[in-house]
Amino acid sequence: ARQALQLDDGTRVLLDADSAIAVRYDDRRREVTLERGRARFAVARDARARPFAVRAGPSLIRDIGTTFLVSRDPAGVSVGLLEGALAVSGGGADAGRVLAPRQQVSVDADGRLGAVEPLAAGADGWTRGELYFDRRRLDALLEDMNRYSPTKLRLGDPALAGLEISGSFHAGDQASLMQALERGWSLRARATGPHEWTLYPSGGRPTKR
């Protein structure tokens, strides 16, 4: 389940399911490490003017009075800005990127920064319990959806992993997801455990959509 936190300085953090942060404040700085998952930060002004930063893998996100999103997975980190301004740096000599509202940037696992892009539609949908996917790989989509439910969906055929899925789903509603995959992508789900369903092609090899 999502968890709302308020840090000592008044900064508000909304943690997604299966996400974790570590907080380190001292006399000179405020620093939060996103250990896994994703979070939305609404940074409070600090009476002592201590800078606020978030570390996620090789990336460093420096607040300039903002509300922003950070998501971390094995492939890297994605940072999206909702309000204010934000500076993002990677692990190399790259000068970094400064984001304006409704922009995002990705940092790969080696610290390489991508190009600044418009913030994806529905990027903050998880804060309201809605997940939006635009040509998302099925293996990554299932990893996202599985974090919200005790019922886990698995792949019965490795060839399905790269199937691209677009749509909007309520977090934790595995039944609706299975129905959508059966109708729109010709998959079938079979119960393979007390809280587990496995997806298979219903006929021939599925095609990308």
XYZ file of N, CA, C and O in Angstrom, residues 13 16 20 31 35 64 71 105 114 124 133 150 155 160 181 186:
64
model
N 6.397 13.201 1.664
C 6.810 12.125 0.771
C 5.663 11.130 0.649
O 5.107 10.692 1.667
N 5.310 4.784 -2.921
C 4.510 3.764 -3.573
C 4.645 2.441 -2.822
O 5.512 2.287 -1.946
N 11.086 2.091 -0.608
C 11.751 2.412 0.655
C 12.721 3.564 0.457
O 13.368 3.694 -0.586
N 19.286 15.016 2.896
C 19.477 14.039 1.823
C 18.615 12.809 2.073
O 18.571 12.280 3.175
N 15.836 3.824 -1.963
C 16.476 2.516 -2.026
C 15.819 1.599 -3.047
O 16.479 0.779 -3.675
N 15.135 22.535 -6.251
C 15.170 23.994 -6.321
C 13.756 24.495 -6.015
O 13.202 25.332 -6.712
N 11.520 7.427 -9.656
C 11.247 5.994 -9.765
C 12.549 5.263 -10.025
O 13.338 5.666 -10.884
N 13.425 13.072 -17.142
C 14.688 12.591 -17.683
C 14.980 11.236 -17.046
O 14.575 10.970 -15.907
N 19.690 10.590 -20.069
C 19.005 10.671 -21.340
C 18.631 12.109 -21.660
O 18.986 13.047 -20.950
N 2.135 10.450 -12.756
C 1.835 10.508 -11.327
C 0.531 9.787 -10.995
O -0.008 9.936 -9.903
N 0.093 2.861 -18.775
C 1.200 2.249 -19.500
C 1.092 2.604 -20.977
O 0.017 2.515 -21.575
N -1.603 -9.330 -3.411
C -1.056 -10.636 -3.006
C -1.169 -11.668 -4.127
O -0.491 -12.694 -4.104
N 4.778 -15.034 -16.089
C 4.840 -15.368 -17.509
C 5.149 -16.853 -17.669
O 6.137 -17.352 -17.137
N 6.827 -13.877 -24.153
C 5.832 -12.842 -23.862
C 6.438 -11.606 -23.212
O 5.789 -10.558 -23.163
N -5.726 -8.498 -21.017
C -4.701 -9.237 -21.755
C -5.309 -10.366 -22.575
O -4.826 -10.684 -23.673
N -4.593 -11.571 -26.776
C -4.717 -13.013 -27.049
C -3.899 -13.877 -26.092
O -3.257 -14.840 -26.503
